[in-house]
PDB file of C-alpha atoms in Angstrom:
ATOM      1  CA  UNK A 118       0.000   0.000   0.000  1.00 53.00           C
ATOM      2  CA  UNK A 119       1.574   3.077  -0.899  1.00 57.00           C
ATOM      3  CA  UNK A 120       1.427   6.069   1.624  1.00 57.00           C
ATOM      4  CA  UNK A 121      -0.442   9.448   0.317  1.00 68.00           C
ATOM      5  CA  UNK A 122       1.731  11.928   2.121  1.00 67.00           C
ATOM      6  CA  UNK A 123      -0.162  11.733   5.239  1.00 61.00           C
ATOM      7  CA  UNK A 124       1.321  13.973   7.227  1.00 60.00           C
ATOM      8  CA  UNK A 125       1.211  13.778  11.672  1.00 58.00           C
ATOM      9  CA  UNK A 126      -1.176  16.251  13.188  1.00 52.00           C
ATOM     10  CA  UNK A 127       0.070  17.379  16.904  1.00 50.00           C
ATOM     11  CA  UNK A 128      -2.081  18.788  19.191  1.00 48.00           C
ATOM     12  CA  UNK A 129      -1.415  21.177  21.739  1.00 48.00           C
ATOM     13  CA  UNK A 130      -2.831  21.400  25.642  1.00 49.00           C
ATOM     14  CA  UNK A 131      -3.014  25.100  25.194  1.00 53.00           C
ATOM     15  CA  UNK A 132      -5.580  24.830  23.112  1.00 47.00           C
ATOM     16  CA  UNK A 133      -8.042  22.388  24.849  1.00 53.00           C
ATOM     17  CA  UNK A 134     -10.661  23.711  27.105  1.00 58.00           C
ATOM     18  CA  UNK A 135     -12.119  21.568  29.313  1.00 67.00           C
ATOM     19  CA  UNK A 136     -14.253  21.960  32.266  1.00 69.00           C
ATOM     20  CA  UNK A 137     -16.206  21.070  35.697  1.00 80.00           C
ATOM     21  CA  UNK A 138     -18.965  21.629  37.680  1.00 84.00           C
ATOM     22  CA  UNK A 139     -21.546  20.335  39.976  1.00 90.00           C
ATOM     23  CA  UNK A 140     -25.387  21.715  39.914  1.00 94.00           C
ATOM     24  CA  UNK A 141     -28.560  21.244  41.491  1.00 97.00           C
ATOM     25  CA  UNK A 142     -32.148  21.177  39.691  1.00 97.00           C
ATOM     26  CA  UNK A 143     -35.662  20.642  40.410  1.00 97.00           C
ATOM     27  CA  UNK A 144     -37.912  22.577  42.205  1.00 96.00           C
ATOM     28  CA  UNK A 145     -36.548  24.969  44.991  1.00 97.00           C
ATOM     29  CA  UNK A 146     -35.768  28.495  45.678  1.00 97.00           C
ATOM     30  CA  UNK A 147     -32.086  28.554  44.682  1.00 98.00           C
ATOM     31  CA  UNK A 148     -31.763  31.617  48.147  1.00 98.00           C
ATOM     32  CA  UNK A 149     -32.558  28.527  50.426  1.00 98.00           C
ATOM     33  CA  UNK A 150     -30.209  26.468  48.836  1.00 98.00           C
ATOM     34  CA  UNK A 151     -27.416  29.316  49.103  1.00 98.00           C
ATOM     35  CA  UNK A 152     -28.559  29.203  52.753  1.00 98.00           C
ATOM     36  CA  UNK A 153     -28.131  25.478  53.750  1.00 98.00           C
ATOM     37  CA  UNK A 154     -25.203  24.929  51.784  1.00 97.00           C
ATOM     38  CA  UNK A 155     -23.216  28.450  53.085  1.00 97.00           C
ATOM     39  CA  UNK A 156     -21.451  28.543  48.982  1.00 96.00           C
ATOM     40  CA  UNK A 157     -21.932  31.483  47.007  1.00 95.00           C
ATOM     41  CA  UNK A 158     -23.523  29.607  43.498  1.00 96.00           C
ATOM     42  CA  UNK A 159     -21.901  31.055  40.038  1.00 93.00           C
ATOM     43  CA  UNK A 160     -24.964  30.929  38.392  1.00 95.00           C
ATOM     44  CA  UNK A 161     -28.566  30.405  39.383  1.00 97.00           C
ATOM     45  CA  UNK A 162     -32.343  30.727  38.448  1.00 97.00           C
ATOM     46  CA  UNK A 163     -35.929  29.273  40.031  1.00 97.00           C
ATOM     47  CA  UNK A 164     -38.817  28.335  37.759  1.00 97.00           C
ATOM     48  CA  UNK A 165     -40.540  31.508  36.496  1.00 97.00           C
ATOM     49  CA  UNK A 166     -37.538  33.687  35.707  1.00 97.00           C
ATOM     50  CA  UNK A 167     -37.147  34.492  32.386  1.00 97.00           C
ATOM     51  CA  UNK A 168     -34.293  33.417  29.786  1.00 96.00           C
ATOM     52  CA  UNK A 169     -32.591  35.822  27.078  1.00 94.00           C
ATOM     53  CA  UNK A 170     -35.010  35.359  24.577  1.00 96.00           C
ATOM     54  CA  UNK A 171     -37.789  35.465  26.772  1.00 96.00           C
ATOM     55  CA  UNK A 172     -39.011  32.155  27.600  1.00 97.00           C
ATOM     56  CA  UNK A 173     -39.702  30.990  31.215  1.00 97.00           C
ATOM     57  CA  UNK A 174     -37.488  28.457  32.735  1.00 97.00           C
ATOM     58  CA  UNK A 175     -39.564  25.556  34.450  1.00 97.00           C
ATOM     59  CA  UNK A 176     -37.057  24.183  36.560  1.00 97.00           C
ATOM     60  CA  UNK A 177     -34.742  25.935  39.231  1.00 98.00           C
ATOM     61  CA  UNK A 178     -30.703  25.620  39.099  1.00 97.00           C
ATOM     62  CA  UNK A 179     -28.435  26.115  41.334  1.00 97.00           C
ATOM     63  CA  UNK A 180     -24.398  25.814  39.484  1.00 93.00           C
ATOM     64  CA  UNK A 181     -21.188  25.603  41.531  1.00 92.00           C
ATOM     65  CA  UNK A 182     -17.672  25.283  41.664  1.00 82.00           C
ATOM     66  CA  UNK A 183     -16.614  25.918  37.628  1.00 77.00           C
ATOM     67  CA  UNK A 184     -13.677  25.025  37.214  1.00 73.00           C
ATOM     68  CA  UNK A 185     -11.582  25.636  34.047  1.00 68.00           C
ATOM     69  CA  UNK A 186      -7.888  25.150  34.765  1.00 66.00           C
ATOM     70  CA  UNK A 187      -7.210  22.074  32.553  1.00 62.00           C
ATOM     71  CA  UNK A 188      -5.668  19.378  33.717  1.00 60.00           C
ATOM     72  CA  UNK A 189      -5.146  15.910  31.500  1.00 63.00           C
ATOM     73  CA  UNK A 190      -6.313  13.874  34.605  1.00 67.00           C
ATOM     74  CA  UNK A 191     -10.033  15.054  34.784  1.00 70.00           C
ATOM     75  CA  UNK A 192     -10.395  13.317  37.870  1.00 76.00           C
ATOM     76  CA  UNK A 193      -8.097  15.721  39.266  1.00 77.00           C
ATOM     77  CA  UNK A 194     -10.191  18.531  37.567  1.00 76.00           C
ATOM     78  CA  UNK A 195     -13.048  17.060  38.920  1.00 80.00           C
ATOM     79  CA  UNK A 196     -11.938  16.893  42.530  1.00 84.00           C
ATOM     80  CA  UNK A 197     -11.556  20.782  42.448  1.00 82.00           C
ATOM     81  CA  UNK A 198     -14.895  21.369  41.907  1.00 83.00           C
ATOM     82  CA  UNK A 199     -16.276  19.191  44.328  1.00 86.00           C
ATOM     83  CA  UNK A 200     -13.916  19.759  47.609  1.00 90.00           C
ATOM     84  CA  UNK A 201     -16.233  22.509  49.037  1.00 93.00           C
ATOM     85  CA  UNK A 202     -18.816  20.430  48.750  1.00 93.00           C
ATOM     86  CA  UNK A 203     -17.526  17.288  50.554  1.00 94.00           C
ATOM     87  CA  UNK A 204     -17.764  18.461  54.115  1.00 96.00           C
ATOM     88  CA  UNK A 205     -21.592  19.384  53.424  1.00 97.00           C
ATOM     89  CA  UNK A 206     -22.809  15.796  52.187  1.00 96.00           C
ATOM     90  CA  UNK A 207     -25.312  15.603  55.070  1.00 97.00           C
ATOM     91  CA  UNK A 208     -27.132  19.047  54.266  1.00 98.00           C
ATOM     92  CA  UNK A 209     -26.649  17.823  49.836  1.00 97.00           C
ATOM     93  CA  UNK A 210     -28.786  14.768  51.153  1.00 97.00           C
ATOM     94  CA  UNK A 211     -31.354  16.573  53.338  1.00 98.00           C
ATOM     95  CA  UNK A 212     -31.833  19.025  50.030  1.00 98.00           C
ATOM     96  CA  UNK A 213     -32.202  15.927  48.135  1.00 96.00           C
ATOM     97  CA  UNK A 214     -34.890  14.516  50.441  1.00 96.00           C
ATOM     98  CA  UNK A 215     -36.283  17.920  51.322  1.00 97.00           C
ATOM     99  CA  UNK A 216     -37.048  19.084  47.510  1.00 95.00           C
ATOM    100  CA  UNK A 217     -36.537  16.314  45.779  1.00 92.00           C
ATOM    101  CA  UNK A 218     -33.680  17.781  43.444  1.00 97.00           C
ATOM    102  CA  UNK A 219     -31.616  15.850  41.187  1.00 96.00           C
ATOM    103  CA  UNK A 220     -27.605  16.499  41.636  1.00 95.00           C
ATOM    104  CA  UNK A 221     -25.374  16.360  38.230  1.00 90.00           C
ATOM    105  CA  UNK A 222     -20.988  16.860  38.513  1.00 80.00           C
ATOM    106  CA  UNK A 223     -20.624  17.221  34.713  1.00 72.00           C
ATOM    107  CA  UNK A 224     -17.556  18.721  32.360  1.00 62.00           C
ATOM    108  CA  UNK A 225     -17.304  19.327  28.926  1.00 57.00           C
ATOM    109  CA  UNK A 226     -14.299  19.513  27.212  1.00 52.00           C
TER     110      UNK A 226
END
């Protein structure tokens, strides 16, 4: 088989972007969940409030802990994000049992 001047193609870390975070939605006021938890959220709405273009979000979410510094192990990555958030598993579960709110620790890269 002859070769067709394939030629390598490197990639470079600099220019991956990768990502975590960890959010909370249901049904809650995302002010009481600020409250339990004692973490300023990066981002946050509750059913009702109103998106860019003017639709009305039916769920509430509460996001936390963004964090963009990547790092090839995303475990590592991950485990930034969620290290507030370990010493308040109790209060996570009694705002899982009290609302009944579904929990997602997510990325993107």
């Amino acid at each position: 088989m002859q070769s067709r001047n394939l030629q390598p193609i490197y990639y470079y870390f600099e220019h991956t972007n990768c990502y975590t975070y960890f959010t909370i939605i249901g049904d809650f006021s995302p002010n009481t969940i600020t409250e339990m938890l004692g973490l300023e959220p990066e981002k946050f709405w509750k059913i009702g409030d109103k998106r860019k273009n003017g639709t009305i979000y039916n769920f509430s979410l509460w996001k936390f802990g963004t964090c963009d510094e990547y790092d090839i192990d995303v475990d590592k990555q991950m485990l930034k994000t969620i290290t507030p958030l370990l010493s308040k598993i109790e209060t996570l579960n009694e705002i899982k049992e009290t609302f009944e709110v579904s929990f997602f620790s997510s990325g993107s890269s």
